[in-house]
């Protein structure tokens, strides 16, 4: 394969493997109540569970039409506990959660729409929120405001405002969450609205408009994470990306992922200009290789094959004795340090050995193969130990750690 073909393929593969998020978010819709739990009852005989399900299905159709990925909790008249709804949602790694309800008030005269969300400024001692939801208050509130405004404007209901609330589904999850009270079933005018197919459709459009106007936080799974700022900076720089708006910060970094990040950070093609097409140039910095070695676990169809070929040309990594290169294997902190230091040498064209390091990590003696790289990067302030005296070179590097490392590198 020519280099050009390889590059075209690489671009193609990266586009598929790392699609950038536009506005196609994954949304969980939850029709309140159901089955043995009818919810509120209407003055006109309507059951809340039926109204909720119909509006939720209309909302699903509206959002699907607009390109969102939508998942419903219950899709028929079955009973789901509140915990089941939240657990189901958590497992989906979605971007936001909207529970649809209709209201009831003892005085029988109150009418209008309101949106409930968990607000950490008004905690309720007996109903503590999940740690994640405490951090999500500004996002849930923002979502609630967008949805309320759009719902009221589309359906012509009275605006009863936002309600900080400790309802279970708004307080226990791990993504921005709201509970929409569309209108009051026990108030005759509102109940008539809720009985009308056209009015329900308007409500669905209104809620959809609110969702469309809301921008969920990037990488919901890294909110509150120690590396969040680094992760965002490296995303904005186009170095890292996630999968479906999740970064998976605490997952082990795979060798293929590491090389992909390094290619973006150091531009392997630029580094390889010192290598002739036949790959024979060697110098103090470079020892180029031909990139035609094949590995039995690296088929040409593998998404990161092109980046492995380029890494091979730069003589960055060698395969294992059994003929594998193990692209899916987690990379260790020692390996990352070694390769990162090698890449900084290539990019600055300043090769050679660093002076004998001052040993500060008990688990990184001077004669360890990765010691020079580890201490060189530490001296430059690019890499840190786990503690002052421990580096854990054999420990897997996480995706959060590589984001922090890259962030420190680019801050220099
Ligand atoms: Zn309800």
mmCIF file of C-alpha atoms and ligand atoms in Angstrom:
data_model
loop_
_atom_site.group_PDB
_atom_site.id
_atom_site.type_symbol
_atom_site.label_atom_id
_atom_site.label_comp_id
_atom_site.label_asym_id
_atom_site.label_seq_id
_atom_site.Cartn_x
_atom_site.Cartn_y
_atom_site.Cartn_z
ATOM 1 C CA UNK A 1 0.000 0.000 0.000
ATOM 2 C CA UNK A 2 1.391 3.410 -0.894
ATOM 3 C CA UNK A 3 1.793 6.035 1.779
ATOM 4 C CA UNK A 4 -0.915 8.140 0.143
ATOM 5 C CA UNK A 5 -3.357 5.247 0.140
ATOM 6 C CA UNK A 6 -2.434 4.607 3.718
ATOM 7 C CA UNK A 7 -3.143 8.217 4.653
ATOM 8 C CA UNK A 8 -6.490 8.215 2.898
ATOM 9 C CA UNK A 9 -7.385 5.015 4.680
ATOM 10 C CA UNK A 10 -6.219 6.455 7.992
ATOM 11 C CA UNK A 11 -8.391 9.538 7.604
ATOM 12 C CA UNK A 12 -11.317 7.342 6.700
ATOM 13 C CA UNK A 13 -10.793 5.007 9.614
ATOM 14 C CA UNK A 14 -10.331 7.779 12.158
ATOM 15 C CA UNK A 15 -13.531 9.400 11.003
ATOM 16 C CA UNK A 16 -15.369 6.152 11.608
ATOM 17 C CA UNK A 17 -13.636 5.222 14.809
ATOM 18 C CA UNK A 18 -13.860 8.671 16.398
ATOM 19 C CA UNK A 19 -16.927 10.434 15.038
ATOM 20 C CA UNK A 20 -17.092 13.924 16.503
ATOM 21 C CA UNK A 21 -20.233 14.678 18.421
ATOM 22 C CA UNK A 22 -22.469 17.078 16.601
ATOM 23 C CA UNK A 23 -25.856 17.391 18.219
ATOM 24 C CA UNK A 24 -26.824 13.756 18.035
ATOM 25 C CA UNK A 25 -27.045 12.916 21.686
ATOM 26 C CA UNK A 26 -28.418 9.864 23.365
ATOM 27 C CA UNK A 27 -31.525 10.670 25.343
ATOM 28 C CA UNK A 28 -33.459 8.542 27.815
ATOM 29 C CA UNK A 29 -37.190 9.244 28.027
ATOM 30 C CA UNK A 30 -39.175 7.961 30.944
ATOM 31 C CA UNK A 31 -42.957 7.767 30.948
ATOM 32 C CA UNK A 32 -43.890 8.144 34.612
ATOM 33 C CA UNK A 33 -45.838 5.455 36.490
ATOM 34 C CA UNK A 34 -47.324 2.472 34.590
ATOM 35 C CA UNK A 35 -48.818 -0.954 35.233
ATOM 36 C CA UNK A 36 -50.180 -1.255 38.753
ATOM 37 C CA UNK A 37 -49.244 2.383 39.413
ATOM 38 C CA UNK A 38 -51.695 4.624 37.528
ATOM 39 C CA UNK A 39 -50.347 7.947 38.864
ATOM 40 C CA UNK A 40 -52.778 10.851 39.117
ATOM 41 C CA UNK A 41 -56.310 10.577 37.809
ATOM 42 C CA UNK A 42 -58.017 13.155 35.691
ATOM 43 C CA UNK A 43 -61.345 14.850 36.232
ATOM 44 C CA UNK A 44 -62.216 13.464 32.802
ATOM 45 C CA UNK A 45 -61.258 9.907 33.739
ATOM 46 C CA UNK A 46 -57.774 10.050 32.210
ATOM 47 C CA UNK A 47 -55.052 8.047 33.895
ATOM 48 C CA UNK A 48 -51.710 9.776 34.236
ATOM 49 C CA UNK A 49 -49.767 6.652 33.199
ATOM 50 C CA UNK A 50 -51.523 6.615 29.803
ATOM 51 C CA UNK A 51 -51.074 10.338 29.169
ATOM 52 C CA UNK A 52 -47.399 10.092 30.115
ATOM 53 C CA UNK A 53 -46.756 7.184 27.787
ATOM 54 C CA UNK A 54 -48.461 8.848 24.838
ATOM 55 C CA UNK A 55 -46.595 12.158 25.233
ATOM 56 C CA UNK A 56 -43.343 10.240 25.742
ATOM 57 C CA UNK A 57 -43.888 8.273 22.524
ATOM 58 C CA UNK A 58 -44.707 11.456 20.617
ATOM 59 C CA UNK A 59 -41.580 13.031 22.087
ATOM 60 C CA UNK A 60 -39.510 10.021 21.040
ATOM 61 C CA UNK A 61 -40.785 10.310 17.471
ATOM 62 C CA UNK A 62 -40.083 14.035 17.417
ATOM 63 C CA UNK A 63 -36.523 13.613 18.722
ATOM 64 C CA UNK A 64 -35.782 10.654 16.469
ATOM 65 C CA UNK A 65 -36.911 12.750 13.493
ATOM 66 C CA UNK A 66 -34.366 15.357 14.565
ATOM 67 C CA UNK A 67 -31.519 12.838 14.630
ATOM 68 C CA UNK A 68 -31.263 12.038 18.326
ATOM 69 C CA UNK A 69 -30.732 8.552 19.634
ATOM 70 C CA UNK A 70 -33.655 7.940 21.947
ATOM 71 C CA UNK A 71 -34.187 5.142 24.444
ATOM 72 C CA UNK A 72 -37.373 4.704 26.472
ATOM 73 C CA UNK A 73 -37.652 3.112 29.880
ATOM 74 C CA UNK A 74 -41.121 1.540 29.739
ATOM 75 C CA UNK A 75 -42.644 1.290 26.265
ATOM 76 C CA UNK A 76 -45.994 -0.115 27.367
ATOM 77 C CA UNK A 77 -48.271 -0.260 30.373
ATOM 78 C CA UNK A 78 -45.870 -2.057 32.693
ATOM 79 C CA UNK A 79 -44.688 -1.267 36.186
ATOM 80 C CA UNK A 80 -41.072 -0.119 36.593
ATOM 81 C CA UNK A 81 -39.717 0.773 40.010
ATOM 82 C CA UNK A 82 -37.922 4.109 40.307
ATOM 83 C CA UNK A 83 -34.605 2.344 40.948
ATOM 84 C CA UNK A 84 -35.108 0.252 37.812
ATOM 85 C CA UNK A 85 -35.566 3.405 35.776
ATOM 86 C CA UNK A 86 -32.388 4.989 37.132
ATOM 87 C CA UNK A 87 -30.287 1.822 36.888
ATOM 88 C CA UNK A 88 -31.487 1.233 33.334
ATOM 89 C CA UNK A 89 -30.497 4.795 32.450
ATOM 90 C CA UNK A 90 -27.089 4.615 34.149
ATOM 91 C CA UNK A 91 -26.165 1.540 32.138
ATOM 92 C CA UNK A 92 -26.927 3.304 28.855
ATOM 93 C CA UNK A 93 -24.280 6.028 29.183
ATOM 94 C CA UNK A 94 -26.734 8.534 27.781
ATOM 95 C CA UNK A 95 -26.452 12.324 27.814
ATOM 96 C CA UNK A 96 -29.670 13.290 29.494
ATOM 97 C CA UNK A 97 -32.782 11.912 31.140
ATOM 98 C CA UNK A 98 -36.307 13.298 30.879
ATOM 99 C CA UNK A 99 -39.187 11.858 32.876
ATOM 100 C CA UNK A 100 -42.650 12.832 31.651
ATOM 101 C CA UNK A 101 -45.525 13.239 34.122
ATOM 102 C CA UNK A 102 -48.859 14.961 34.572
ATOM 103 C CA UNK A 103 -49.687 16.729 37.800
ATOM 104 C CA UNK A 104 -52.406 16.851 40.410
ATOM 105 C CA UNK A 105 -53.012 19.354 43.193
ATOM 106 C CA UNK A 106 -55.400 19.015 46.150
ATOM 107 C CA UNK A 107 -56.939 22.457 45.539
ATOM 108 C CA UNK A 108 -58.130 21.448 42.071
ATOM 109 C CA UNK A 109 -57.623 24.925 40.645
ATOM 110 C CA UNK A 110 -53.865 25.102 40.044
ATOM 111 C CA UNK A 111 -52.909 24.664 36.406
ATOM 112 C CA UNK A 112 -49.761 24.926 34.314
ATOM 113 C CA UNK A 113 -46.401 23.296 33.620
ATOM 114 C CA UNK A 114 -43.420 22.918 35.896
ATOM 115 C CA UNK A 115 -40.087 21.139 35.649
ATOM 116 C CA UNK A 116 -38.408 19.412 38.592
ATOM 117 C CA UNK A 117 -34.649 18.953 38.928
ATOM 118 C CA UNK A 118 -32.254 18.193 41.772
ATOM 119 C CA UNK A 119 -30.664 21.349 43.163
ATOM 120 C CA UNK A 120 -27.682 20.961 45.460
ATOM 121 C CA UNK A 121 -28.377 24.382 46.942
ATOM 122 C CA UNK A 122 -31.581 22.950 48.414
ATOM 123 C CA UNK A 123 -30.559 19.509 49.662
ATOM 124 C CA UNK A 124 -33.082 17.436 51.600
ATOM 125 C CA UNK A 125 -31.462 15.632 54.464
ATOM 126 C CA UNK A 126 -33.714 12.572 54.292
ATOM 127 C CA UNK A 127 -33.329 12.232 50.521
ATOM 128 C CA UNK A 128 -29.627 12.537 49.699
ATOM 129 C CA UNK A 129 -28.680 12.735 46.038
ATOM 130 C CA UNK A 130 -26.052 10.650 44.284
ATOM 131 C CA UNK A 131 -22.590 12.240 44.269
ATOM 132 C CA UNK A 132 -22.809 12.651 40.523
ATOM 133 C CA UNK A 133 -26.154 14.396 40.673
ATOM 134 C CA UNK A 134 -24.834 16.877 43.219
ATOM 135 C CA UNK A 135 -22.241 17.967 40.689
ATOM 136 C CA UNK A 136 -24.781 17.987 37.889
ATOM 137 C CA UNK A 137 -27.057 20.633 39.408
ATOM 138 C CA UNK A 138 -26.118 23.421 36.954
ATOM 139 C CA UNK A 139 -26.609 21.108 33.966
ATOM 140 C CA UNK A 140 -29.923 19.693 35.160
ATOM 141 C CA UNK A 141 -31.139 23.196 35.958
ATOM 142 C CA UNK A 142 -30.104 24.468 32.535
ATOM 143 C CA UNK A 143 -31.913 21.571 30.869
ATOM 144 C CA UNK A 144 -34.988 22.165 33.044
ATOM 145 C CA UNK A 145 -35.111 25.838 32.073
ATOM 146 C CA UNK A 146 -34.816 25.127 28.361
ATOM 147 C CA UNK A 147 -37.529 22.489 28.483
ATOM 148 C CA UNK A 148 -39.905 24.537 30.616
ATOM 149 C CA UNK A 149 -39.620 27.626 28.410
ATOM 150 C CA UNK A 150 -40.133 25.687 25.197
ATOM 151 C CA UNK A 151 -42.962 23.560 26.598
ATOM 152 C CA UNK A 152 -44.909 26.578 27.818
ATOM 153 C CA UNK A 153 -44.385 28.417 24.581
ATOM 154 C CA UNK A 154 -45.385 25.468 22.365
ATOM 155 C CA UNK A 155 -48.335 24.185 24.397
ATOM 156 C CA UNK A 156 -49.608 27.502 25.748
ATOM 157 C CA UNK A 157 -49.646 26.230 29.322
ATOM 158 C CA UNK A 158 -49.132 28.459 32.337
ATOM 159 C CA UNK A 159 -45.500 28.735 33.462
ATOM 160 C CA UNK A 160 -45.231 27.547 37.068
ATOM 161 C CA UNK A 161 -41.439 27.665 37.040
ATOM 162 C CA UNK A 162 -38.627 25.360 37.997
ATOM 163 C CA UNK A 163 -38.902 23.292 41.147
ATOM 164 C CA UNK A 164 -35.820 22.120 43.047
ATOM 165 C CA UNK A 165 -36.861 18.629 44.064
ATOM 166 C CA UNK A 166 -35.658 15.426 45.633
ATOM 167 C CA UNK A 167 -37.805 13.112 43.511
ATOM 168 C CA UNK A 168 -35.931 9.855 43.031
ATOM 169 C CA UNK A 169 -35.379 9.903 39.268
ATOM 170 C CA UNK A 170 -34.071 13.485 39.349
ATOM 171 C CA UNK A 171 -31.750 12.919 42.303
ATOM 172 C CA UNK A 172 -30.214 9.446 41.979
ATOM 173 C CA UNK A 173 -28.861 9.195 38.449
ATOM 174 C CA UNK A 174 -25.549 10.114 36.883
ATOM 175 C CA UNK A 175 -26.525 12.375 33.962
ATOM 176 C CA UNK A 176 -28.428 15.681 33.757
ATOM 177 C CA UNK A 177 -31.998 14.726 34.692
ATOM 178 C CA UNK A 178 -35.377 16.426 34.879
ATOM 179 C CA UNK A 179 -38.984 15.529 35.586
ATOM 180 C CA UNK A 180 -41.534 17.399 33.481
ATOM 181 C CA UNK A 181 -45.016 18.005 34.902
ATOM 182 C CA UNK A 182 -46.854 18.843 31.709
ATOM 183 C CA UNK A 183 -50.193 20.003 33.168
ATOM 184 C CA UNK A 184 -52.732 19.255 35.934
ATOM 185 C CA UNK A 185 -55.060 16.318 35.405
ATOM 186 C CA UNK A 186 -57.403 17.405 38.185
ATOM 187 C CA UNK A 187 -57.931 20.922 36.794
ATOM 188 C CA UNK A 188 -60.626 20.866 34.078
ATOM 189 C CA UNK A 189 -58.903 23.104 31.475
ATOM 190 C CA UNK A 190 -55.552 21.386 31.850
ATOM 191 C CA UNK A 191 -57.259 17.976 31.824
ATOM 192 C CA UNK A 192 -58.967 18.899 28.551
ATOM 193 C CA UNK A 193 -55.564 19.806 27.111
ATOM 194 C CA UNK A 194 -54.113 16.500 28.245
ATOM 195 C CA UNK A 195 -57.033 14.677 26.633
ATOM 196 C CA UNK A 196 -56.352 16.328 23.293
ATOM 197 C CA UNK A 197 -54.096 14.529 20.858
ATOM 198 C CA UNK A 198 -53.117 17.847 19.247
ATOM 199 C CA UNK A 199 -52.221 19.407 22.607
ATOM 200 C CA UNK A 200 -50.141 16.372 23.582
ATOM 201 C CA UNK A 201 -48.314 16.655 20.276
ATOM 202 C CA UNK A 202 -47.575 20.321 20.983
ATOM 203 C CA UNK A 203 -46.242 19.400 24.403
ATOM 204 C CA UNK A 204 -43.960 16.812 22.817
ATOM 205 C CA UNK A 205 -42.692 19.361 20.294
ATOM 206 C CA UNK A 206 -42.154 21.886 23.093
ATOM 207 C CA UNK A 207 -40.112 19.456 25.198
ATOM 208 C CA UNK A 208 -38.135 18.451 22.093
ATOM 209 C CA UNK A 209 -37.406 22.117 21.347
ATOM 210 C CA UNK A 210 -36.092 22.545 24.881
ATOM 211 C CA UNK A 211 -33.830 19.521 24.565
ATOM 212 C CA UNK A 212 -32.572 20.784 21.208
ATOM 213 C CA UNK A 213 -31.701 24.150 22.737
ATOM 214 C CA UNK A 214 -29.695 22.584 25.515
ATOM 215 C CA UNK A 215 -26.049 21.624 25.124
ATOM 216 C CA UNK A 216 -25.107 18.751 27.425
ATOM 217 C CA UNK A 217 -21.667 18.908 28.998
ATOM 218 C CA UNK A 218 -18.893 17.260 27.035
ATOM 219 C CA UNK A 219 -17.927 13.822 28.397
ATOM 220 C CA UNK A 220 -20.566 13.470 31.116
ATOM 221 C CA UNK A 221 -18.568 10.631 32.666
ATOM 222 C CA UNK A 222 -15.624 12.892 33.467
ATOM 223 C CA UNK A 223 -17.602 15.549 35.348
ATOM 224 C CA UNK A 224 -15.897 16.055 38.700
ATOM 225 C CA UNK A 225 -12.940 13.906 37.664
ATOM 226 C CA UNK A 226 -9.490 15.100 38.796
ATOM 227 C CA UNK A 227 -8.317 15.207 35.172
ATOM 228 C CA UNK A 228 -11.436 16.946 33.791
ATOM 229 C CA UNK A 229 -9.684 20.227 32.888
ATOM 230 C CA UNK A 230 -6.868 18.409 31.107
ATOM 231 C CA UNK A 231 -9.342 16.179 29.303
ATOM 232 C CA UNK A 232 -11.299 19.197 28.038
ATOM 233 C CA UNK A 233 -8.170 21.091 26.973
ATOM 234 C CA UNK A 234 -6.880 18.082 25.041
ATOM 235 C CA UNK A 235 -10.270 17.544 23.445
ATOM 236 C CA UNK A 236 -10.396 21.181 22.347
ATOM 237 C CA UNK A 237 -6.946 20.748 20.894
ATOM 238 C CA UNK A 238 -8.221 17.825 18.839
ATOM 239 C CA UNK A 239 -5.854 15.347 20.485
ATOM 240 C CA UNK A 240 -8.286 13.182 22.423
ATOM 241 C CA UNK A 241 -11.852 12.184 21.848
ATOM 242 C CA UNK A 242 -14.384 9.928 23.397
ATOM 243 C CA UNK A 243 -17.057 7.502 22.418
ATOM 244 C CA UNK A 244 -20.651 8.725 22.409
ATOM 245 C CA UNK A 245 -19.790 11.710 24.586
ATOM 246 C CA UNK A 246 -18.086 9.502 27.182
ATOM 247 C CA UNK A 247 -14.357 9.703 27.830
ATOM 248 C CA UNK A 248 -13.991 6.656 30.094
ATOM 249 C CA UNK A 249 -11.261 8.402 32.100
ATOM 250 C CA UNK A 250 -10.436 5.521 34.426
ATOM 251 C CA UNK A 251 -10.212 2.861 31.759
ATOM 252 C CA UNK A 252 -6.807 1.461 30.831
ATOM 253 C CA UNK A 253 -5.262 3.047 27.761
ATOM 254 C CA UNK A 254 -4.741 0.571 24.923
ATOM 255 C CA UNK A 255 -1.544 0.498 22.875
ATOM 256 C CA UNK A 256 -3.500 1.362 19.731
ATOM 257 C CA UNK A 257 -5.148 4.314 21.450
ATOM 258 C CA UNK A 258 -1.818 5.529 22.785
ATOM 259 C CA UNK A 259 -0.224 5.504 19.335
ATOM 260 C CA UNK A 260 -3.210 7.308 17.866
ATOM 261 C CA UNK A 261 -2.885 10.054 20.478
ATOM 262 C CA UNK A 262 0.857 10.277 19.929
ATOM 263 C CA UNK A 263 0.341 10.575 16.184
ATOM 264 C CA UNK A 264 -1.992 13.509 16.770
ATOM 265 C CA UNK A 265 0.343 15.139 19.282
ATOM 266 C CA UNK A 266 3.631 14.632 17.432
ATOM 267 C CA UNK A 267 2.465 14.096 13.831
ATOM 268 C CA UNK A 268 4.288 10.918 12.835
ATOM 269 C CA UNK A 269 4.252 11.934 9.162
ATOM 270 C CA UNK A 270 6.209 15.073 9.959
ATOM 271 C CA UNK A 271 8.683 13.132 12.063
ATOM 272 C CA UNK A 272 9.070 10.567 9.302
ATOM 273 C CA UNK A 273 10.260 13.135 6.743
ATOM 274 C CA UNK A 274 13.779 12.254 7.869
ATOM 275 C CA UNK A 275 13.136 8.704 6.771
ATOM 276 C CA UNK A 276 13.595 7.982 3.080
ATOM 277 C CA UNK A 277 10.886 5.990 1.338
ATOM 278 C CA UNK A 278 12.969 2.876 1.748
ATOM 279 C CA UNK A 279 13.443 3.729 5.367
ATOM 280 C CA UNK A 280 17.185 3.536 5.602
ATOM 281 C CA UNK A 281 18.233 6.816 7.198
ATOM 282 C CA UNK A 282 19.804 6.560 10.575
ATOM 283 C CA UNK A 283 21.254 9.320 12.692
ATOM 284 C CA UNK A 284 21.796 10.149 16.311
ATOM 285 C CA UNK A 285 18.056 10.695 16.594
ATOM 286 C CA UNK A 286 16.540 8.488 13.936
ATOM 287 C CA UNK A 287 16.800 4.856 13.147
ATOM 288 C CA UNK A 288 14.139 4.445 10.517
ATOM 289 C CA UNK A 289 12.758 1.080 9.580
ATOM 290 C CA UNK A 290 10.810 -0.171 6.640
ATOM 291 C CA UNK A 291 7.235 -0.432 7.638
ATOM 292 C CA UNK A 292 6.475 -3.737 5.997
ATOM 293 C CA UNK A 293 6.642 -5.991 9.008
ATOM 294 C CA UNK A 294 3.370 -7.734 9.624
ATOM 295 C CA UNK A 295 1.940 -9.051 12.843
ATOM 296 C CA UNK A 296 -0.525 -11.845 13.154
ATOM 297 C CA UNK A 297 -2.819 -9.816 15.421
ATOM 298 C CA UNK A 298 -2.685 -6.648 13.313
ATOM 299 C CA UNK A 299 -4.717 -7.209 10.158
ATOM 300 C CA UNK A 300 -4.758 -4.396 7.596
ATOM 301 C CA UNK A 301 -8.440 -3.964 8.382
ATOM 302 C CA UNK A 302 -7.728 -3.090 12.027
ATOM 303 C CA UNK A 303 -8.608 0.560 12.624
ATOM 304 C CA UNK A 304 -5.185 1.532 13.942
ATOM 305 C CA UNK A 305 -3.083 -0.461 11.480
ATOM 306 C CA UNK A 306 -1.901 2.660 9.614
ATOM 307 C CA UNK A 307 -0.672 4.318 12.788
ATOM 308 C CA UNK A 308 1.169 1.154 13.783
ATOM 309 C CA UNK A 309 2.855 1.159 10.369
ATOM 310 C CA UNK A 310 4.006 4.730 10.879
ATOM 311 C CA UNK A 311 5.170 3.986 14.415
ATOM 312 C CA UNK A 312 7.109 1.062 13.017
ATOM 313 C CA UNK A 313 8.776 3.276 10.436
ATOM 314 C CA UNK A 314 9.918 5.532 13.279
ATOM 315 C CA UNK A 315 11.168 2.446 15.068
ATOM 316 C CA UNK A 316 9.009 3.278 18.042
ATOM 317 C CA UNK A 317 7.936 -0.158 19.033
ATOM 318 C CA UNK A 318 8.728 -3.734 18.308
ATOM 319 C CA UNK A 319 6.504 -6.739 18.254
ATOM 320 C CA UNK A 320 6.609 -9.634 20.669
ATOM 321 C CA UNK A 321 8.575 -12.817 20.112
ATOM 322 C CA UNK A 322 5.386 -14.698 19.282
ATOM 323 C CA UNK A 323 4.794 -12.485 16.225
ATOM 324 C CA UNK A 324 2.141 -10.275 17.839
ATOM 325 C CA UNK A 325 2.104 -6.534 18.544
ATOM 326 C CA UNK A 326 -0.962 -6.616 20.822
ATOM 327 C CA UNK A 327 -2.761 -3.419 19.825
ATOM 328 C CA UNK A 328 -5.561 -3.942 22.331
ATOM 329 C CA UNK A 329 -3.247 -4.575 25.262
ATOM 330 C CA UNK A 330 -3.158 -1.888 27.963
ATOM 331 C CA UNK A 331 0.038 0.134 27.920
ATOM 332 C CA UNK A 332 2.050 0.553 31.095
ATOM 333 C CA UNK A 333 3.242 3.788 32.647
ATOM 334 C CA UNK A 334 6.858 2.774 32.008
ATOM 335 C CA UNK A 335 6.167 2.087 28.331
ATOM 336 C CA UNK A 336 4.376 5.403 27.961
ATOM 337 C CA UNK A 337 7.278 7.273 29.540
ATOM 338 C CA UNK A 338 9.814 5.520 27.323
ATOM 339 C CA UNK A 339 7.895 6.188 24.100
ATOM 340 C CA UNK A 340 6.902 9.715 25.033
ATOM 341 C CA UNK A 341 10.482 10.712 25.776
ATOM 342 C CA UNK A 342 11.559 9.092 22.512
ATOM 343 C CA UNK A 343 8.968 11.162 20.632
ATOM 344 C CA UNK A 344 10.036 14.403 22.300
ATOM 345 C CA UNK A 345 13.590 13.599 21.174
ATOM 346 C CA UNK A 346 12.429 12.952 17.620
ATOM 347 C CA UNK A 347 10.331 16.103 17.493
ATOM 348 C CA UNK A 348 13.100 18.331 18.848
ATOM 349 C CA UNK A 349 15.745 16.392 16.891
ATOM 350 C CA UNK A 350 17.802 16.341 20.055
ATOM 351 C CA UNK A 351 18.723 12.766 20.550
ATOM 352 C CA UNK A 352 21.231 11.134 22.749
ATOM 353 C CA UNK A 353 21.156 9.964 26.263
ATOM 354 C CA UNK A 354 20.031 12.102 29.125
ATOM 355 C CA UNK A 355 22.513 12.326 31.965
ATOM 356 C CA UNK A 356 22.362 9.604 34.573
ATOM 357 C CA UNK A 357 19.168 10.358 36.447
ATOM 358 C CA UNK A 358 18.817 11.240 40.071
ATOM 359 C CA UNK A 359 16.859 8.306 41.414
ATOM 360 C CA UNK A 360 13.843 9.404 43.450
ATOM 361 C CA UNK A 361 11.332 6.601 42.859
ATOM 362 C CA UNK A 362 11.984 3.436 44.879
ATOM 363 C CA UNK A 363 10.477 1.342 42.088
ATOM 364 C CA UNK A 364 12.519 2.977 39.302
ATOM 365 C CA UNK A 365 16.197 2.083 39.853
ATOM 366 C CA UNK A 366 18.742 3.730 37.535
ATOM 367 C CA UNK A 367 19.262 0.523 35.557
ATOM 368 C CA UNK A 368 15.577 -0.007 34.765
ATOM 369 C CA UNK A 369 15.101 0.130 30.974
ATOM 370 C CA UNK A 370 12.631 3.006 31.250
ATOM 371 C CA UNK A 371 14.439 4.891 34.041
ATOM 372 C CA UNK A 372 16.147 7.519 31.891
ATOM 373 C CA UNK A 373 12.892 8.409 30.163
ATOM 374 C CA UNK A 374 10.910 8.497 33.390
ATOM 375 C CA UNK A 375 13.388 10.786 35.148
ATOM 376 C CA UNK A 376 13.873 12.979 32.071
ATOM 377 C CA UNK A 377 10.125 13.549 31.781
ATOM 378 C CA UNK A 378 9.827 14.080 35.503
ATOM 379 C CA UNK A 379 12.556 16.692 35.392
ATOM 380 C CA UNK A 380 10.679 18.475 32.596
ATOM 381 C CA UNK A 381 7.530 18.423 34.718
ATOM 382 C CA UNK A 382 5.641 16.287 32.208
ATOM 383 C CA UNK A 383 5.144 13.157 34.261
ATOM 384 C CA UNK A 384 4.501 12.564 37.943
ATOM 385 C CA UNK A 385 4.841 9.605 40.214
ATOM 386 C CA UNK A 386 1.923 7.989 41.987
ATOM 387 C CA UNK A 387 3.582 9.366 45.111
ATOM 388 C CA UNK A 388 6.904 11.158 45.600
ATOM 389 C CA UNK A 389 8.692 7.833 45.982
ATOM 390 C CA UNK A 390 6.662 5.515 43.778
ATOM 391 C CA UNK A 391 6.127 5.609 40.011
ATOM 392 C CA UNK A 392 4.628 2.148 39.408
ATOM 393 C CA UNK A 393 6.168 1.659 35.957
ATOM 394 C CA UNK A 394 4.396 -1.684 35.468
ATOM 395 C CA UNK A 395 0.971 -0.257 36.242
ATOM 396 C CA UNK A 396 -1.413 0.373 33.369
ATOM 397 C CA UNK A 397 -1.801 3.985 32.352
ATOM 398 C CA UNK A 398 -5.352 5.297 32.397
ATOM 399 C CA UNK A 399 -6.980 7.495 29.793
ATOM 400 C CA UNK A 400 -7.161 10.270 32.418
ATOM 401 C CA UNK A 401 -3.418 10.022 33.073
ATOM 402 C CA UNK A 402 -2.509 10.327 29.406
ATOM 403 C CA UNK A 403 -4.740 13.407 29.080
ATOM 404 C CA UNK A 404 -2.964 14.993 32.057
ATOM 405 C CA UNK A 405 0.451 14.054 30.680
ATOM 406 C CA UNK A 406 -0.325 15.558 27.262
ATOM 407 C CA UNK A 407 -1.757 18.655 28.902
ATOM 408 C CA UNK A 408 1.464 19.198 30.868
ATOM 409 C CA UNK A 409 3.514 18.613 27.732
ATOM 410 C CA UNK A 410 1.625 21.202 25.711
ATOM 411 C CA UNK A 411 1.704 23.680 28.608
ATOM 412 C CA UNK A 412 5.530 23.730 28.429
HETATM 413 ZN ZN1 LIG B 1 -46.558 11.474 38.088
#
